[in-house]
JSON list of C-alpha atoms and ligand atoms in Angstrom, two decimals:
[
{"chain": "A", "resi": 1, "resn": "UNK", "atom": "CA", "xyz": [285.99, 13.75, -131.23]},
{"chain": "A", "resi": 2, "resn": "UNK", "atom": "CA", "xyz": [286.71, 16.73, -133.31]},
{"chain": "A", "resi": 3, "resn": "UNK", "atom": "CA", "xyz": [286.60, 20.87, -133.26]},
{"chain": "A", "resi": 4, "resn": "UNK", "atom": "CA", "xyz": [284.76, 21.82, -130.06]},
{"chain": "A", "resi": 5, "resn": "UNK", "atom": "CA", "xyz": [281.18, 23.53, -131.20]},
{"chain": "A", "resi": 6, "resn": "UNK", "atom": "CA", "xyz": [280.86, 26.33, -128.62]},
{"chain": "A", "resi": 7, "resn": "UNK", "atom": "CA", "xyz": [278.09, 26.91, -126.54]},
{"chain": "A", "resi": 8, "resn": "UNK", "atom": "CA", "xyz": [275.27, 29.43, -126.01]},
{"chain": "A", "resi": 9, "resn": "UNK", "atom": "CA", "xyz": [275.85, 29.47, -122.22]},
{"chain": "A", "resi": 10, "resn": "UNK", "atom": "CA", "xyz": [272.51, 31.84, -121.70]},
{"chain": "A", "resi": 11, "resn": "UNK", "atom": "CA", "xyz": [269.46, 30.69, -118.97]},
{"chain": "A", "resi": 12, "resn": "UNK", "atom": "CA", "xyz": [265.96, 31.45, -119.87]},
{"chain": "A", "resi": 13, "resn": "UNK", "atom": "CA", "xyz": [262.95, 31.46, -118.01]},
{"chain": "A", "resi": 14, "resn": "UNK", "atom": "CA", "xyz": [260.35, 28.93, -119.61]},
{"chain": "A", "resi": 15, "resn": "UNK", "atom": "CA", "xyz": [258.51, 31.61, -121.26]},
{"chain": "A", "resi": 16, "resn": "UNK", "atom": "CA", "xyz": [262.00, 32.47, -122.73]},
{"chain": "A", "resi": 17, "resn": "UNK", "atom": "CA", "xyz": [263.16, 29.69, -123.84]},
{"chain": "A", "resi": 18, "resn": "UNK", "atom": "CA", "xyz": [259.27, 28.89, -125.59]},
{"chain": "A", "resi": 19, "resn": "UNK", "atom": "CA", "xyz": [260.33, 32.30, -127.43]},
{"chain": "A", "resi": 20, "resn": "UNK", "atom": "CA", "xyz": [264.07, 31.37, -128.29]},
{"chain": "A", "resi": 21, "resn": "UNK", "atom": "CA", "xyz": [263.74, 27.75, -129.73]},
{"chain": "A", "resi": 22, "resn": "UNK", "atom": "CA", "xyz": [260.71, 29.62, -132.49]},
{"chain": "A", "resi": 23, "resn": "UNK", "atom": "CA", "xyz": [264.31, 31.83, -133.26]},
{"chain": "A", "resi": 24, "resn": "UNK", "atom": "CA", "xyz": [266.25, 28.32, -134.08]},
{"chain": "A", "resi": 25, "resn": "UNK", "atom": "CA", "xyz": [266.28, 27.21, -137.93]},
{"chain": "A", "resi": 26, "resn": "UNK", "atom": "CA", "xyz": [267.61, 23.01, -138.27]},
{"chain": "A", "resi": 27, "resn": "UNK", "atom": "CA", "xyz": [268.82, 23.69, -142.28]},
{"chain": "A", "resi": 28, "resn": "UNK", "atom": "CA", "xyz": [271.27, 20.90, -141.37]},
{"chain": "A", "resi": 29, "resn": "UNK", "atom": "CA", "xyz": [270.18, 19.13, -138.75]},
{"chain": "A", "resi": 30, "resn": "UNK", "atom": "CA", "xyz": [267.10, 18.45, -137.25]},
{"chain": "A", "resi": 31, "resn": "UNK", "atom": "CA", "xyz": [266.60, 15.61, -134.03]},
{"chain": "A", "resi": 32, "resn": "UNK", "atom": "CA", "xyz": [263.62, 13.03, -133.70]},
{"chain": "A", "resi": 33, "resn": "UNK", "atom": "CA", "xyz": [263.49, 13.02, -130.13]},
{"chain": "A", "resi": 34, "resn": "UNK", "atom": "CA", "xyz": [265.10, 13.92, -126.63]},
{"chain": "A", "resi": 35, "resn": "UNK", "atom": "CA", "xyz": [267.30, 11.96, -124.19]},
{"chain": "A", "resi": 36, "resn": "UNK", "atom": "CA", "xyz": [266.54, 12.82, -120.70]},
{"chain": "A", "resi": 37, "resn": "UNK", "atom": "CA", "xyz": [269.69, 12.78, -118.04]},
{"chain": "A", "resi": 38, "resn": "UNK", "atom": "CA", "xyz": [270.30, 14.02, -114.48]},
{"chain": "A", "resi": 39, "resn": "UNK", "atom": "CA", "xyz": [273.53, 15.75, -113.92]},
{"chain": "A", "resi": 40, "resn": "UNK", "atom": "CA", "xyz": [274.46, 12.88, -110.65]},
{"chain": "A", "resi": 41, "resn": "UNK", "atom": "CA", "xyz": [277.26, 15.58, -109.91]},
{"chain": "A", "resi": 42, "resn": "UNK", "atom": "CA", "xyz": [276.51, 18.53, -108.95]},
{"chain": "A", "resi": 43, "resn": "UNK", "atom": "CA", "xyz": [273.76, 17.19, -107.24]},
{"chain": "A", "resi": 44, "resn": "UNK", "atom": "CA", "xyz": [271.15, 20.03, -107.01]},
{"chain": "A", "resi": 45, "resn": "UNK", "atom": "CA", "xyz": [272.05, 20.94, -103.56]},
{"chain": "A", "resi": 46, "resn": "UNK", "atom": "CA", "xyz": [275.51, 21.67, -104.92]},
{"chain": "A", "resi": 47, "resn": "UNK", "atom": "CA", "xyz": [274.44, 23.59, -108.00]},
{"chain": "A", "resi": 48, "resn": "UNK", "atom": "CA", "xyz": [274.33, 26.93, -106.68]},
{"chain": "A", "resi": 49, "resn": "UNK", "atom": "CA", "xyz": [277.61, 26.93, -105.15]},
{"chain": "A", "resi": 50, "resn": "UNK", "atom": "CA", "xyz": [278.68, 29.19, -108.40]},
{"chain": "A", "resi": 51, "resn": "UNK", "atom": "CA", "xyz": [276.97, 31.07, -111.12]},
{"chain": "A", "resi": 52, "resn": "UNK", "atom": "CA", "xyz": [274.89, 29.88, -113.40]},
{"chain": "A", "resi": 53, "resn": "UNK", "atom": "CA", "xyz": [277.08, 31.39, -115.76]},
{"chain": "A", "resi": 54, "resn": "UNK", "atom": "CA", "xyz": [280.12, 30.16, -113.93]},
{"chain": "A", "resi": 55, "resn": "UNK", "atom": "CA", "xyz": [278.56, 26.71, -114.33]},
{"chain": "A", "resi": 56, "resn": "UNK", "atom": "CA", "xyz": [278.25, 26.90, -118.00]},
{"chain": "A", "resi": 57, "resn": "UNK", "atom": "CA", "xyz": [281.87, 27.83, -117.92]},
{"chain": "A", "resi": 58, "resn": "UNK", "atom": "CA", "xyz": [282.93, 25.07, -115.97]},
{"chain": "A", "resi": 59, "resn": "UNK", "atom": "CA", "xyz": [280.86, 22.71, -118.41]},
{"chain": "A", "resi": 60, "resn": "UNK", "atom": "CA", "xyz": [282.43, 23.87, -121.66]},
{"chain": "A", "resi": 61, "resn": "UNK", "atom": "CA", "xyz": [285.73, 23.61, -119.64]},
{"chain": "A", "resi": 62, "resn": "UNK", "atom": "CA", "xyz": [284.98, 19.84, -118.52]},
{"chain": "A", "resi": 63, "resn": "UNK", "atom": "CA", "xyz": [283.71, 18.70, -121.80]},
{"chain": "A", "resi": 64, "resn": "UNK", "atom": "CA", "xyz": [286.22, 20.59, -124.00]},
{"chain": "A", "resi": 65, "resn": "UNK", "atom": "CA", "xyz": [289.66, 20.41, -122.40]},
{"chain": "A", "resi": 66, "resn": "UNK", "atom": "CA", "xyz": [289.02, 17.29, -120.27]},
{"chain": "A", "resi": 67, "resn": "UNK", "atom": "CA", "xyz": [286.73, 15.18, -121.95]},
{"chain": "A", "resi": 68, "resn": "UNK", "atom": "CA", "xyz": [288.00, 16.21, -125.33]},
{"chain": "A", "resi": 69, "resn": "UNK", "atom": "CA", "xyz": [284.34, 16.03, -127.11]},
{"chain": "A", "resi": 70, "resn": "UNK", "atom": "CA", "xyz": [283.17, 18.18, -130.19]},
{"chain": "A", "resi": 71, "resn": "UNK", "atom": "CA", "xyz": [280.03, 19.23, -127.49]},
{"chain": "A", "resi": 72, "resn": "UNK", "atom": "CA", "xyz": [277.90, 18.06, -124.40]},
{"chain": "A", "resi": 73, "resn": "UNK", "atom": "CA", "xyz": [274.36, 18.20, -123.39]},
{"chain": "A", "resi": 74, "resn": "UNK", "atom": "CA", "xyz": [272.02, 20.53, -125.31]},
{"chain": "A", "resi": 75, "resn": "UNK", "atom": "CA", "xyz": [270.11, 22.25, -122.03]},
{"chain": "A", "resi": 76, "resn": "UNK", "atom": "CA", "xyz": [270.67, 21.65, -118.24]},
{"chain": "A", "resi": 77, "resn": "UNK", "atom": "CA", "xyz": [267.48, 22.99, -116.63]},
{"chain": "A", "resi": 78, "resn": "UNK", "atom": "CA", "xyz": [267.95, 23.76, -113.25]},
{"chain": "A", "resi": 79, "resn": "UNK", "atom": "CA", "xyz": [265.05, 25.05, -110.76]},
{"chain": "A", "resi": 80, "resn": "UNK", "atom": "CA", "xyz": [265.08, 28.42, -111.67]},
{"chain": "A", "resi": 81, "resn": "UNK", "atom": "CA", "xyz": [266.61, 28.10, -115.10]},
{"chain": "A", "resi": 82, "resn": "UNK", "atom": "CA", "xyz": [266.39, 26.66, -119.06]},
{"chain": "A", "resi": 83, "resn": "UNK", "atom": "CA", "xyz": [270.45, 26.83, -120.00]},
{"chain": "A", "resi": 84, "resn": "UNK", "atom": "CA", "xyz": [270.84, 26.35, -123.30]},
{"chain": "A", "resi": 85, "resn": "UNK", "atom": "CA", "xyz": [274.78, 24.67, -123.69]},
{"chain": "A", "resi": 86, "resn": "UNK", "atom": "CA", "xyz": [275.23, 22.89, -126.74]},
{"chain": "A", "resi": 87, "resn": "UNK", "atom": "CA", "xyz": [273.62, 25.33, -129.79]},
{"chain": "A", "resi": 88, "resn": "UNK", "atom": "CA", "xyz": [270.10, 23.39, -130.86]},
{"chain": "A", "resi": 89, "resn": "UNK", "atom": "CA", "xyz": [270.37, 22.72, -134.23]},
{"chain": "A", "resi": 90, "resn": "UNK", "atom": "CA", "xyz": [273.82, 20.79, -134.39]},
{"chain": "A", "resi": 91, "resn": "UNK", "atom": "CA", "xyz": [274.47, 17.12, -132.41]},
{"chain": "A", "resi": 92, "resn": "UNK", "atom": "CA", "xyz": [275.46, 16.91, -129.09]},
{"chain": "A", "resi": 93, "resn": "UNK", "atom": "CA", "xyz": [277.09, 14.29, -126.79]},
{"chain": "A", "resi": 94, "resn": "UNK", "atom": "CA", "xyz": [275.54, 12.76, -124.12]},
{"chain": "A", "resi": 95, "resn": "UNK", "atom": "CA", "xyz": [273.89, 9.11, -125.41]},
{"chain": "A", "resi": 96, "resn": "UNK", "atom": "CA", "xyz": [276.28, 7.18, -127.72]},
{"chain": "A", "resi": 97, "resn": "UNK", "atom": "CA", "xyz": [273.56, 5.39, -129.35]},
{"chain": "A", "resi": 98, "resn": "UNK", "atom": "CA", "xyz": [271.56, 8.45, -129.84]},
{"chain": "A", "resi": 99, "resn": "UNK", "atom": "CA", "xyz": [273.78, 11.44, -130.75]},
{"chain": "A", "resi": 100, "resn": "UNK", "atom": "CA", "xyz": [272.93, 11.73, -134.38]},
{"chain": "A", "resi": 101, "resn": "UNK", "atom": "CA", "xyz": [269.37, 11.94, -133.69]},
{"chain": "A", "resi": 102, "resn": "UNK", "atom": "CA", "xyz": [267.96, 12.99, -130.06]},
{"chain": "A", "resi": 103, "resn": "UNK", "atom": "CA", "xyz": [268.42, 16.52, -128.33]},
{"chain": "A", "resi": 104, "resn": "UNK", "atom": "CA", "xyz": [269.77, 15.81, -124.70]},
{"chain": "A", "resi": 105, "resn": "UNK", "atom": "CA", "xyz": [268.50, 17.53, -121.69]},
{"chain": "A", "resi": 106, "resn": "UNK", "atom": "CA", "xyz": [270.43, 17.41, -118.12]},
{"chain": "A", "resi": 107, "resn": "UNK", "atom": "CA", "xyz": [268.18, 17.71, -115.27]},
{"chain": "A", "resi": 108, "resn": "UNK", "atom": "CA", "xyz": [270.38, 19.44, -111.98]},
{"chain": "A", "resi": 109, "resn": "UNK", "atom": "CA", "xyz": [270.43, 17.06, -109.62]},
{"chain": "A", "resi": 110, "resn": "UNK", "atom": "CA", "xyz": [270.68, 13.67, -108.46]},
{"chain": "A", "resi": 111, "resn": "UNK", "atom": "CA", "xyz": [267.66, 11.90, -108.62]},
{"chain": "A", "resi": 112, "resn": "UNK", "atom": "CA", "xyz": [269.14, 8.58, -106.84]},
{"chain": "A", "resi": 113, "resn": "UNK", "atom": "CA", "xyz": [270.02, 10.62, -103.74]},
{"chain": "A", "resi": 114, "resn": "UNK", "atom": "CA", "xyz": [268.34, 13.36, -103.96]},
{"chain": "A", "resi": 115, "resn": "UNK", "atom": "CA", "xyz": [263.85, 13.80, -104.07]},
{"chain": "A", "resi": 116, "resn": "UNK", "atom": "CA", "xyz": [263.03, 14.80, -107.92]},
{"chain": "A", "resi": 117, "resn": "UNK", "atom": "CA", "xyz": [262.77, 18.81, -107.44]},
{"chain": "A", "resi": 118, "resn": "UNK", "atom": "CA", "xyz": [259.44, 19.94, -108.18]},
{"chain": "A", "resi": 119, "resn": "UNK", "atom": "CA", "xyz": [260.58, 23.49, -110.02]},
{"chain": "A", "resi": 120, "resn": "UNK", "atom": "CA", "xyz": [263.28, 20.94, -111.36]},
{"chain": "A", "resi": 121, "resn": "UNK", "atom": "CA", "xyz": [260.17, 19.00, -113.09]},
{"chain": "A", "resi": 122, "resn": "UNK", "atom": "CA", "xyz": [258.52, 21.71, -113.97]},
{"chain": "A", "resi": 123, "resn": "UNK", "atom": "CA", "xyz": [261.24, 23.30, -115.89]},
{"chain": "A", "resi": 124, "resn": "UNK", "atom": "CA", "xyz": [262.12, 20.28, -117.95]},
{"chain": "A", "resi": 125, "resn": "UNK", "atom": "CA", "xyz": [258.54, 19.70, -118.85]},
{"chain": "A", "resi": 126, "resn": "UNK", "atom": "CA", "xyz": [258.42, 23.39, -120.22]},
{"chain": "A", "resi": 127, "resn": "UNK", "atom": "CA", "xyz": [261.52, 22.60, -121.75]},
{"chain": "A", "resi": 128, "resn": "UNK", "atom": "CA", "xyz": [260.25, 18.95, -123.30]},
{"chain": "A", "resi": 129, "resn": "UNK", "atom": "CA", "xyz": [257.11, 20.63, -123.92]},
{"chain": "A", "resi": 130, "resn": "UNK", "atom": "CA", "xyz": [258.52, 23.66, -126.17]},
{"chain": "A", "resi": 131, "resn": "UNK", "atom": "CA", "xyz": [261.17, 20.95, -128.15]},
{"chain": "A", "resi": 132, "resn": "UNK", "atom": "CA", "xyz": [258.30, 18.48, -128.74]},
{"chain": "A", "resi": 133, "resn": "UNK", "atom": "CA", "xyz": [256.38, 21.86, -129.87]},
{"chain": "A", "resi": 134, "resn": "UNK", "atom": "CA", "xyz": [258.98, 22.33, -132.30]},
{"chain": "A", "resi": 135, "resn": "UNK", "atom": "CA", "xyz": [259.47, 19.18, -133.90]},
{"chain": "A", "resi": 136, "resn": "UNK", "atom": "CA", "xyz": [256.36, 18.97, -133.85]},
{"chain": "A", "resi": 137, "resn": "UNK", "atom": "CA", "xyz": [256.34, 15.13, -132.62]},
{"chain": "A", "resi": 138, "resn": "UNK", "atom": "CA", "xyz": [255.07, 13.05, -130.18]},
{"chain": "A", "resi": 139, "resn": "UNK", "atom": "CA", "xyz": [256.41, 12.97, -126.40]},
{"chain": "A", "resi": 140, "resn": "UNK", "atom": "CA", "xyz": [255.94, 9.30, -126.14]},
{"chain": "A", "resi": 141, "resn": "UNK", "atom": "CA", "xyz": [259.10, 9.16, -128.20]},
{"chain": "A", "resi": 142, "resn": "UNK", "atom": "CA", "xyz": [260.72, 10.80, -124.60]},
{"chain": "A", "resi": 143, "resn": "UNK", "atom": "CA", "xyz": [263.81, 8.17, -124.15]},
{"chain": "A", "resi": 144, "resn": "UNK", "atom": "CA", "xyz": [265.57, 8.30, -120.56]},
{"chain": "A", "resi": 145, "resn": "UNK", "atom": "CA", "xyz": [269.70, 7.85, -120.78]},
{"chain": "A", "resi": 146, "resn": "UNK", "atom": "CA", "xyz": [269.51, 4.74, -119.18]},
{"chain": "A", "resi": 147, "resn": "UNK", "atom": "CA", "xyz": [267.59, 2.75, -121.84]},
{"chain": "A", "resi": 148, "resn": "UNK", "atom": "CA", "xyz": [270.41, 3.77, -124.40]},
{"chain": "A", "resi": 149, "resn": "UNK", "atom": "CA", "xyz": [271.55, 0.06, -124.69]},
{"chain": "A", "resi": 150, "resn": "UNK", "atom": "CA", "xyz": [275.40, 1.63, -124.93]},
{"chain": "A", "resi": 151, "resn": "UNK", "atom": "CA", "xyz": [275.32, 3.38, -121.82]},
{"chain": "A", "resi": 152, "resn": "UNK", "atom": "CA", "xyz": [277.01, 2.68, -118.57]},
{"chain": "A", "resi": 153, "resn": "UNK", "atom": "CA", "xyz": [275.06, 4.01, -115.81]},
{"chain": "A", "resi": 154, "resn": "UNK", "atom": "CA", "xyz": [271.75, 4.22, -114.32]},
{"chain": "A", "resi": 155, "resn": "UNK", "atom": "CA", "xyz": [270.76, 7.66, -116.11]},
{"chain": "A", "resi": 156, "resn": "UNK", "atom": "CA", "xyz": [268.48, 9.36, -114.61]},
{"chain": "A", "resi": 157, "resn": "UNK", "atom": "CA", "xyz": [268.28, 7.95, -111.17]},
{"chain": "A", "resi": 158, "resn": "UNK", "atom": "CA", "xyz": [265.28, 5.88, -109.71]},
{"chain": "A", "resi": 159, "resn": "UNK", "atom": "CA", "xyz": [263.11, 9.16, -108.91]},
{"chain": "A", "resi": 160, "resn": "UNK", "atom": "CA", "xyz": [262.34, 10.52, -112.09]},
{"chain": "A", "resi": 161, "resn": "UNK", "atom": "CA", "xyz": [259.33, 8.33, -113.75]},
{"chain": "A", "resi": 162, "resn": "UNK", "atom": "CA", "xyz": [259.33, 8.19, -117.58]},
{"chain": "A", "resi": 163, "resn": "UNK", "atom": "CA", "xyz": [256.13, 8.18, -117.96]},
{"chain": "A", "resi": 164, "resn": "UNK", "atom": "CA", "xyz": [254.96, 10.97, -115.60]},
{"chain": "A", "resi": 165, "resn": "UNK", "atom": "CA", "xyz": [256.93, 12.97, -117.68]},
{"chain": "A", "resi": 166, "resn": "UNK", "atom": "CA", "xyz": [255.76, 11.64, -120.96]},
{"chain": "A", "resi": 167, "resn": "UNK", "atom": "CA", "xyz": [252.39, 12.83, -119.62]},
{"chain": "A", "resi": 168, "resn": "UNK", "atom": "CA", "xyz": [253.06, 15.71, -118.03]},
{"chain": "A", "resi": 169, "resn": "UNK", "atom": "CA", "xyz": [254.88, 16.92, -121.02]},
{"chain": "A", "resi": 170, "resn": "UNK", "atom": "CA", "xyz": [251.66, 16.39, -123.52]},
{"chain": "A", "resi": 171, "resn": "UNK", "atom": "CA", "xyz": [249.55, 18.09, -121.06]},
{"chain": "A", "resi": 172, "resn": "UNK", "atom": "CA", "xyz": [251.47, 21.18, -121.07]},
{"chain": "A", "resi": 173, "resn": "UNK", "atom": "CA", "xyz": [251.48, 20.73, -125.01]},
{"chain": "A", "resi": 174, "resn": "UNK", "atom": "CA", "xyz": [248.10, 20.74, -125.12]},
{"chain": "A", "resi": 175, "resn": "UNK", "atom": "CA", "xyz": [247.54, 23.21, -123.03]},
{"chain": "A", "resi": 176, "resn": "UNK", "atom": "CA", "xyz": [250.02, 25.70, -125.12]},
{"chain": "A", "resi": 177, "resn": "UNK", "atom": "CA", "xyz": [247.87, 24.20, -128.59]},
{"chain": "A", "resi": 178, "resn": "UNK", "atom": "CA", "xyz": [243.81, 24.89, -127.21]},
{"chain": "A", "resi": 179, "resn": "UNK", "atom": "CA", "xyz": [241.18, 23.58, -130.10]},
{"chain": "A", "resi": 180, "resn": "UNK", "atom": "CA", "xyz": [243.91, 22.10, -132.22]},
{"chain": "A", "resi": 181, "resn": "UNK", "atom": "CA", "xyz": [244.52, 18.17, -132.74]},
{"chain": "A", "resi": 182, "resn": "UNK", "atom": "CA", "xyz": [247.31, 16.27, -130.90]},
{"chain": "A", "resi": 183, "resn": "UNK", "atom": "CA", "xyz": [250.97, 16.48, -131.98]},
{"chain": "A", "resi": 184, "resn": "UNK", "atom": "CA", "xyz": [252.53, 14.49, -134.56]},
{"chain": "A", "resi": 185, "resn": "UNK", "atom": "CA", "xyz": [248.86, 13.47, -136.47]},
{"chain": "A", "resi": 186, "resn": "UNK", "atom": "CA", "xyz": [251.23, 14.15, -139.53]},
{"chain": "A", "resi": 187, "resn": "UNK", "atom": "CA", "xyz": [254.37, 12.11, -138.46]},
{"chain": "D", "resi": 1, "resn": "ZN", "atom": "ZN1", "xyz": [272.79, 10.73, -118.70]}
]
């Protein structure tokens, strides 16, 4: 699928990572929405077996030499972490249907087997919450992996609720806007 894109392999707190994406330009590329995954393996309770940063290694390793793809996953919050894997302003892969125009966001863990992690959540909706920020568009456009018609699996698993997030994730955008009018008035 073409010359592997590198990574940025760096974790941020969610304060951090608010910061970081205002230091990302799009010139050439700019999404319309984010695909929300869970990771299925490592499972959450297996994450912290290695490094974070061993992790990202492992990743570009997987998705570069065995996988063959030009990238993976954009971030892959885990419960104490925002990793930022595939550099923001180029496509990933992680939703055939989507690539060309969605941001995709692994969630440790596996949320068929394993209870939807509460610092897990509350990363990713930081995370949503500061990409939505910076598109400056609507979270109901939030799309799970699982409703990409092209996919093969049941992605995330049964324990993360699409629209819990969808709300959370405005609430925390409106709490980061106070006095100003809801997201994506303009388009
Ligand atoms: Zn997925």
């Amino acid at each position: 699928m073409g010359v592997w894109k590198g990574i940025v392999g760096k974790g941020f707190t969610p304060e951090g990572f608010a910061q970081y994406i205002t230091t990302v330009s799009f010139p050439l590329w700019r999404p319309q929405f984010v695909v929300l995954h869970n990771t299925a393996a490592p499972k959450l309770s297996q994450w912290h077996s290695v490094t974070g940063q061993q992790r990202m290694a492992n990743l570009e390793n997987f998705y570069k030499n065995q996988q063959h793809w030009s990238a993976g996953p954009h971030l892959f919050v885990d419960d104490d972490l925002i990793w930022v894997f595939t550099p923001l302003n180029t496509p990933g892969v992680h939703s055939p249907s989507w690539n060309a125009i969605s941001w995709g966001v692994e969630m440790v863990g596996d949320y068929d087997a394993e209870p939807f992690s509460p610092q897990v959540r509350d990363n990713a909706i930081s995370a949503l919450a500061a990409m939505y920020s910076a598109l400056g568009r609507d979270p109901e456009s939030l799309r799970l992996h699982k409703e990409d018609p092209l996919t093969t699996h049941a992605c995330p698993g049964r324990n993360v609720h699409k629209a819990d997030m969808i709300q959370a994730v405005a609430a925390r955008i409106a709490s980061m806007h106070p006095g100003e009018h809801a997201m994506g008035a303009t388009g």
